[in-house]
Amino acid sequence: MSSVVAVARIAYFASDVIVNSQPPNAIASGFASTFDALRFATPNRPSISHLPFGADPGAALFTSRDARLISYTSYSHRHALNQLVLHLAELSSTPTVLHVAVEEDLSDVLVLQSTIPLCIYSRTPQQAHDNALLASRLARTEAQAVLHVFHVGSQDGVVDEVPQDAIQPYLLAQKPFANGHANGHANGHANDAAHSKSATDASLLFRAYEHAVLSTVSLLRRPSRALHRHGSTEPHTVIFTLGHSTFDIDIDGVSFVDVSLLKPLLPSHIIGAIPTSTTRIIVAEQVHHWSMKWLPLYLEVVGALQQAVSEHRPIVQSCVVGDAAAIDSVSVLKVLEQAALESLSTHLILGDVSSHTRPPATEVPHVPQHETSYTKILGHLFGNRLEISNSPELVSSLGHIATSPEFTLGRLRGQLDERAELLTSVQDLLQEPSISAELHAALSSWALSKDDGEKSKQLGDEIARLIQAGTVAHPAAARILELSSLFPSLSRWIIGSDVWSHDLGASGLHHVIASKLNINVLVLDTLPYSARNTADPSRRKQDVGLYAMNHGDVYVASVAVYSSYSQVLQALAEADRYDGPSIVLAYLPYSTENVPALDILKETKLAVDAGYWPLYRWNPAKERAGKEPFILDSDAVKNDLQRFLDRQNHLSQLVRSKPELAAELVGSLGEKLRQARKQRAQQSYNELLTAIDAPPLLVLYASDGGRSEKMAKRLAARGKLRGLSTTVATMDSVSVTDLAKEEYVTFLTSVAGQGEFPQNGRTFIKALNALAAQSETPLTQLRYSVFGLGDSHYWPRLEDAHYYNKASKDLDARLEQLGAQRVCQLGLGDDQDADGPETGYKLWEPQVWKVLGVDAIDVTEAEPEPITNEHIKVASQYLRGTIVEGLQDNTTGALAPSDTQLTKFHGIYQQDDRDIRDERQAQGVEPAYSFMIRVRLPGGVCRPDQWLLMDQIADEHGCGTFKITTRQTFQFHGVIKRHLKAAIQDINRSLLDTLAACGDVNRNVIVSAIPSRSKLHAQAYDFAKKVSEHLLPRTTAYHEIWLDKKLVAGEALKDVEPLYGEFYLPRKFKIAVAVPPNNDVDLFANDVGFIAIVDKNGDLEGFNVTIGGGMGVTHGNKKTYPRLGDVIGFCAVEQGSDIAEKIMLVQKDNGNREEYNARLKYTIDRMGLDTFKAEVERRLGYQLQPARPFVFDRNVDDFGWSTGADGKHHLPGQEFKTGLREIAKIHKGTFRTTANQHLIITDIAPADVPTIKKLLAQYKLDNLSQSGLRLSSSACVAFPTCGLAMAESERYLPILIDKIEKICEENGLRNDSIVMRMTGCPNGCARPYVAEIAFVGKAPGTYSMLLGGGYHGQRLNKIYRETVTEPEILATLQPMIKHYALERLPGEHFGDFVIRAGYIAPTTSGAAWYDGMGGEGQHRERSL
């Protein structure tokens, strides 16, 4: 027997009145089921009221205050218990027992104990049974409220129950001590004259408790103690326990005190439980979400000890108890060790609290399945126009308040006010004479058709297009674009239950009725007609319909879908058309979700035919037109209209106002009208049947990159256009049990790694594999089809060919093995086909429609346009989005997907720890989200004080480290959402920022770091900084969101982007400045490059300009390729910023903005270099000068001490955090980061060199003995944080270099520089496509191998082997490096050698990158 059943039984037999609060989300209530089972057990049944979740129990409790004993039963939930708080003061002096069942955490329920006189706690089902009796007697004899808190416990607990006939005599028995004086207790405070009245009251209540305990013990013959001590008799540590754990543990020197009486808990009683040998007290409480610093029982114990008269007081420490099942003697010993080390103010942890310390996910309210019948009708009537304004789906973003009518009303009022402002702006723009005739016509048409659902949307889209395409300077045009989402006329509905009708004011219905806004409310009444007399008479419903009709300007209808479907359609359509508030009362009688539809039909017929639920419509618009506003639709009621009108019901107002109406009303329902209604009803019914008869289709997908997700959602949308009831979800969101109930399911999946399933499908396939291993066939009713997305060229070798589309093939076979019936052949999409996977998909999709019988349906409606980054940017209000709201949402560690696209512009990427992603998914929790923050650091120059702040930020907000990137800046990883804002504020405090460090804008401008040419570097750095500032976005969103700066004047949003516009760039834009002869920035790999040209005096004269470089590639997509920049001319220093701007603007206006071909390199190849250059010069107003000669001889960093032209010293080195922190504390120069991820300590005065050298030696930073290969290598971050990574990179490259170094050393090449780079994906962050040797991740442990890049970045490499693992890498490089060592020419670099030796062909241009891939001649790779 469970604790809930035991307590419910006692409450039933002991009480006169029971008020039971139902749990949330249609969870079965153990209290309610027990009460129902006991209804026939005794002739003296208590009065029982079942309140829906969240309803206020105060009224029901107060109306029964004259009862001898009232019991309130509830599960612990903050929303249910918060309703009690306001009534506790009044309830405290009534004979009421509050029985509250808790699962684990006591935080919510213990809030109540401060106002309740007595509070008792039970751990086990037996204690819950005994204390329920005790609490009932206390409440009855003392006429005081008692809070009884007990744990739910297991269902199979053993409980020795008291006989039913013994309960009432026990409650009525006299107290054992009739005198009631204080001398009944040896440790009482009766003789303490200074004691307060409250203490005296507590003593009296405690004696009352003891009297009740004596009576209970005499009945049950079981002990019951306020405090139960067990364990060591002379302990050094006493642990007070409040929680589910019973602590049946024997530890030497430790005593446990289990607390059963929480209030009143007398200080003397607490002190009496503490032996004199005690030196430490630990108060362990199971409260994980307590909002205050000090826990409740801890305060009681500390307060008691402060009153004790003793020279020696033990140490008292607070402890939070975790999972009770996991607590053992080892856990307790760990806490004792922790207690000796921690400060007294620190909460100790006993057991595992990880599952409790996470922020609780917002519970989305459950919508009972029967109630969806009305929402389906709304969707059928209004389609895309429908907006359920308090939809449960909004709870995840807005909280539980999102479903309340008063909050929704406020939100809708704001929307309607903005739409009125939109109309005003349209009218203002109509007065502008300079607008085009086409735009004027569209604006006029919209103003006339603004309330037409279809036309308003079409015209609104046309207006937005025309404004964006033109050059309208009127301020109203900008405001119209901001409010363009309000162009469509929506049908806005608030849906609620009859709970709202108990208090029209508190529920918000009154505000809707009186608002005069065009808002519709659907109120569902679920009380069955046969149960109408069982309702609590003290909680009478208000007549919402009558109340609304009294206002005179509200449309009101009473409908019942199971009585008259056509009347429901007519009423909903009229409500939508009515310009003002509408209230539709809908009858849907059911008691539980398991009630069959036939029973609902019977109850509806009874209610409608009996006149209990009349069907009618009241339309004030008709009255204003001189027509009859009221129409009665109840056929049964019409037969006896006068008797119906005499009743005090919805029509009483009508009788008083127009008694002569009855005859007209009956006459209005003539035969023609009746026939017309029947025809319309039949037509609507046939349409509904068409939708219902079409088989439901479930579309499941697994996707990492989003491609198969988009396909799945497109398939579901097309199914809906064909009349199917489609649902789309991830595979992991559906259990095999639920899958077995489906009829038709389509699966779409891509592949990850070596034919593995994407992340959101792995749990699903594991479940299928487990069932297959058990030879079960649970899917015999399922009919399915599978479509897979893959790349046949991704695994070119014969032995790897089976990885192609392996996930879809495995899924197809596994479903068949489990008994499912394949209805369409497996569809395979191949990236190598002409249209990519669309080629295979176009063959597969028609087969699905044919199986479902909807292939002949002609779909004329256009498919909705997919949401892209371009839509997100233009709708973001200049990079604002909903980032502020997302930061305030504590229910998740993530931001909304659209906001994560916008935060890139703010220098922030959302990531999660992929090392533990599977583990967290198995635990049912969201990924371990964190954020990467990238600093904007033009030229990579950082002062020592800024370095120290970066170091501090990494420790306080990040994971303890910060990384130097290939764009000469810092980035922090592991910053959780609640630290995000503080971290960025700290970065800005150092006079740095993160704006435009990422995103579709110009990013961090990088500069060659040549310490020996300090003068030239300073000039190049000043130029780079000027370019960076010139191309910064001008939006104030960054300062508003992160730095709490105010909006522009008047709090109005008037942002403008003079360079970028609201669409910004098609993709990222990168600029580099190189100082020959060192191309350490890989200048040709950037969109724009400036090559410094020096005059005869060594000063910066100007720059050669390059355009069109870029690294990003997509595996298997030959439309993507790396490209090196082309030199287009020379410019003076002062012209540089303007030239960079014009190049960027030409790209902005001509880039195709497609995901895979949006970079500048593709724009140039599409337009032609000469055409692109001519357009840049046209915008400049002058032509570039011919390019000047220059020479690059390397792209690696120089290591070791060097002296600049200014006489100061410089030292490139490796980054070791502690040593560099100490150097930064005394360094007077600067730090420079390099594009090769190294650090240079620069501008060291000669006098400071010895001190710097000493620190370098102390922290082992002076080691310059690394191999040339290692010093010339670099890698991207990849796992575990990068969401795009396919393989390891920075964690693996050092391991691989260890092994390749040995090959180099064996061949005498230890000090020879070979540029080697590795990335975890083909996006190219570490610039692998210009390296001499490069590895690009394809799957865990698998890479593409590239050879032949130019040593100074002047030539692209080429794919030598498409798929290699570590053994193959070493086997390939060993003879190649040996060959290089033996036969290289003087000064010949490795990249040049492999081309001359015939290993690989040279890459002549980006577009020719794929030509000759796979090796040359005898070195060519065998492929499919």
Short mmCIF file of N, CA and C in Angstrom, two decimals, residues 1244-1303:
data_model
loop_
_atom_site.label_atom_id
_atom_site.label_comp_id
_atom_site.label_asym_id
_atom_site.label_seq_id
_atom_site.Cartn_x
_atom_site.Cartn_y
_atom_site.Cartn_z
N ILE A 1244 59.68 44.80 -25.48
CA ILE A 1244 60.35 44.62 -24.19
C ILE A 1244 61.57 45.54 -24.16
N ALA A 1245 61.58 46.42 -23.21
CA ALA A 1245 62.73 47.33 -23.08
C ALA A 1245 63.98 46.52 -22.73
N PRO A 1246 65.16 46.95 -23.21
CA PRO A 1246 66.39 46.19 -22.92
C PRO A 1246 66.58 45.94 -21.42
N ALA A 1247 66.20 46.90 -20.57
CA ALA A 1247 66.41 46.74 -19.13
C ALA A 1247 65.51 45.65 -18.55
N ASP A 1248 64.40 45.34 -19.25
CA ASP A 1248 63.45 44.35 -18.72
C ASP A 1248 63.71 42.94 -19.23
N VAL A 1249 64.65 42.81 -20.15
CA VAL A 1249 64.88 41.49 -20.74
C VAL A 1249 65.29 40.45 -19.70
N PRO A 1250 66.21 40.75 -18.78
CA PRO A 1250 66.57 39.72 -17.78
C PRO A 1250 65.38 39.24 -16.95
N THR A 1251 64.51 40.17 -16.55
CA THR A 1251 63.34 39.77 -15.74
C THR A 1251 62.42 38.86 -16.54
N ILE A 1252 62.19 39.21 -17.80
CA ILE A 1252 61.33 38.39 -18.65
C ILE A 1252 61.96 37.01 -18.85
N LYS A 1253 63.26 36.97 -19.08
CA LYS A 1253 63.93 35.68 -19.28
C LYS A 1253 63.83 34.81 -18.04
N LYS A 1254 63.92 35.43 -16.87
CA LYS A 1254 63.83 34.67 -15.62
C LYS A 1254 62.45 34.03 -15.48
N LEU A 1255 61.40 34.81 -15.81
CA LEU A 1255 60.04 34.26 -15.72
C LEU A 1255 59.83 33.17 -16.77
N LEU A 1256 60.39 33.36 -17.96
CA LEU A 1256 60.26 32.34 -18.99
C LEU A 1256 60.90 31.03 -18.55
N ALA A 1257 62.05 31.13 -17.92
CA ALA A 1257 62.72 29.92 -17.45
C ALA A 1257 61.95 29.28 -16.30
N GLN A 1258 61.43 30.11 -15.40
CA GLN A 1258 60.70 29.59 -14.23
C GLN A 1258 59.49 28.78 -14.67
N TYR A 1259 58.79 29.24 -15.70
CA TYR A 1259 57.56 28.56 -16.13
C TYR A 1259 57.78 27.73 -17.40
N LYS A 1260 59.06 27.48 -17.73
CA LYS A 1260 59.44 26.61 -18.84
C LYS A 1260 58.81 27.06 -20.16
N LEU A 1261 58.85 28.38 -20.35
CA LEU A 1261 58.35 28.95 -21.60
C LEU A 1261 59.48 29.27 -22.57
N ASP A 1262 60.72 28.96 -22.18
CA ASP A 1262 61.86 29.31 -23.02
C ASP A 1262 62.35 28.12 -23.84
N ASN A 1263 61.51 27.11 -23.96
CA ASN A 1263 61.88 25.91 -24.70
C ASN A 1263 61.69 26.15 -26.20
N LEU A 1264 62.77 26.34 -26.94
CA LEU A 1264 62.69 26.59 -28.37
C LEU A 1264 63.17 25.38 -29.16
N SER A 1265 63.12 24.20 -28.51
CA SER A 1265 63.66 23.00 -29.16
C SER A 1265 62.59 22.20 -29.89
N GLN A 1266 61.40 22.78 -30.09
CA GLN A 1266 60.36 22.04 -30.80
C GLN A 1266 60.77 21.82 -32.25
N SER A 1267 60.24 20.78 -32.83
CA SER A 1267 60.58 20.46 -34.22
C SER A 1267 59.97 21.49 -35.18
N GLY A 1268 60.56 21.59 -36.37
CA GLY A 1268 60.03 22.50 -37.37
C GLY A 1268 58.61 22.14 -37.76
N LEU A 1269 58.30 20.84 -37.80
CA LEU A 1269 56.94 20.40 -38.13
C LEU A 1269 55.94 20.90 -37.10
N ARG A 1270 56.29 20.76 -35.82
CA ARG A 1270 55.36 21.16 -34.76
C ARG A 1270 55.16 22.67 -34.75
N LEU A 1271 56.24 23.41 -34.94
CA LEU A 1271 56.13 24.86 -34.92
C LEU A 1271 55.34 25.39 -36.12
N SER A 1272 55.23 24.60 -37.18
CA SER A 1272 54.54 25.04 -38.39
C SER A 1272 53.14 24.46 -38.49
N SER A 1273 52.63 23.88 -37.42
CA SER A 1273 51.33 23.22 -37.47
C SER A 1273 50.27 24.06 -36.77
N SER A 1274 49.04 23.83 -37.13
CA SER A 1274 47.92 24.47 -36.43
C SER A 1274 46.66 23.64 -36.64
N ALA A 1275 45.68 23.87 -35.78
CA ALA A 1275 44.44 23.09 -35.82
C ALA A 1275 43.29 23.95 -35.33
N CYS A 1276 42.08 23.57 -35.74
CA CYS A 1276 40.87 24.24 -35.22
C CYS A 1276 40.45 23.57 -33.92
N VAL A 1277 39.41 24.08 -33.29
CA VAL A 1277 38.96 23.57 -31.99
C VAL A 1277 38.31 22.20 -32.12
N ALA A 1278 37.34 22.05 -33.03
CA ALA A 1278 36.62 20.79 -33.25
C ALA A 1278 35.98 20.27 -31.95
N PHE A 1279 36.06 18.94 -31.73
CA PHE A 1279 35.45 18.36 -30.54
C PHE A 1279 36.13 18.92 -29.29
N PRO A 1280 35.41 19.06 -28.16
CA PRO A 1280 34.02 18.64 -27.97
C PRO A 1280 32.99 19.76 -28.14
N THR A 1281 33.43 20.99 -28.46
CA THR A 1281 32.48 22.11 -28.41
C THR A 1281 31.92 22.51 -29.75
N CYS A 1282 32.67 22.35 -30.84
CA CYS A 1282 32.19 22.84 -32.13
C CYS A 1282 31.08 21.94 -32.65
N GLY A 1283 29.94 22.54 -32.96
CA GLY A 1283 28.81 21.77 -33.44
C GLY A 1283 28.96 21.24 -34.84
N LEU A 1284 29.93 21.77 -35.61
CA LEU A 1284 30.13 21.34 -36.99
C LEU A 1284 31.17 20.24 -37.13
N ALA A 1285 31.91 19.98 -36.07
CA ALA A 1285 33.04 19.05 -36.15
C ALA A 1285 32.57 17.64 -36.50
N MET A 1286 33.30 17.01 -37.42
CA MET A 1286 33.05 15.62 -37.79
C MET A 1286 34.12 14.70 -37.21
N ALA A 1287 35.27 15.28 -36.85
CA ALA A 1287 36.38 14.49 -36.31
C ALA A 1287 37.18 15.37 -35.36
N GLU A 1288 38.08 14.75 -34.61
CA GLU A 1288 38.94 15.49 -33.69
C GLU A 1288 39.92 16.36 -34.48
N SER A 1289 40.40 17.42 -33.82
CA SER A 1289 41.41 18.26 -34.46
C SER A 1289 42.46 18.69 -33.44
N GLU A 1290 42.19 19.73 -32.63
CA GLU A 1290 43.23 20.25 -31.74
C GLU A 1290 43.63 19.23 -30.68
N ARG A 1291 42.72 18.33 -30.30
CA ARG A 1291 43.10 17.32 -29.30
C ARG A 1291 43.89 16.17 -29.92
N TYR A 1292 43.77 16.00 -31.25
CA TYR A 1292 44.43 14.86 -31.90
C TYR A 1292 45.72 15.24 -32.62
N LEU A 1293 45.78 16.44 -33.19
CA LEU A 1293 46.95 16.80 -33.98
C LEU A 1293 48.26 16.65 -33.21
N PRO A 1294 48.38 17.09 -31.94
CA PRO A 1294 49.66 16.88 -31.22
C PRO A 1294 50.05 15.42 -31.13
N ILE A 1295 49.06 14.52 -31.00
CA ILE A 1295 49.36 13.09 -30.92
C ILE A 1295 49.89 12.59 -32.26
N LEU A 1296 49.24 13.05 -33.35
CA LEU A 1296 49.69 12.65 -34.68
C LEU A 1296 51.08 13.20 -34.98
N ILE A 1297 51.34 14.44 -34.58
CA ILE A 1297 52.65 15.04 -34.83
C ILE A 1297 53.75 14.28 -34.10
N ASP A 1298 53.44 13.79 -32.88
CA ASP A 1298 54.42 12.98 -32.17
C ASP A 1298 54.92 11.84 -33.05
N LYS A 1299 54.01 11.23 -33.79
CA LYS A 1299 54.37 10.05 -34.59
C LYS A 1299 55.04 10.45 -35.90
N ILE A 1300 54.57 11.55 -36.52
CA ILE A 1300 55.19 11.99 -37.77
C ILE A 1300 56.57 12.60 -37.49
N GLU A 1301 56.74 13.22 -36.32
CA GLU A 1301 58.05 13.77 -35.93
C GLU A 1301 59.13 12.68 -35.95
N LYS A 1302 58.76 11.50 -35.49
CA LYS A 1302 59.74 10.41 -35.47
C LYS A 1302 60.18 10.06 -36.89
N ILE A 1303 59.22 10.11 -37.83
CA ILE A 1303 59.59 9.84 -39.23
C ILE A 1303 60.53 10.93 -39.74
#
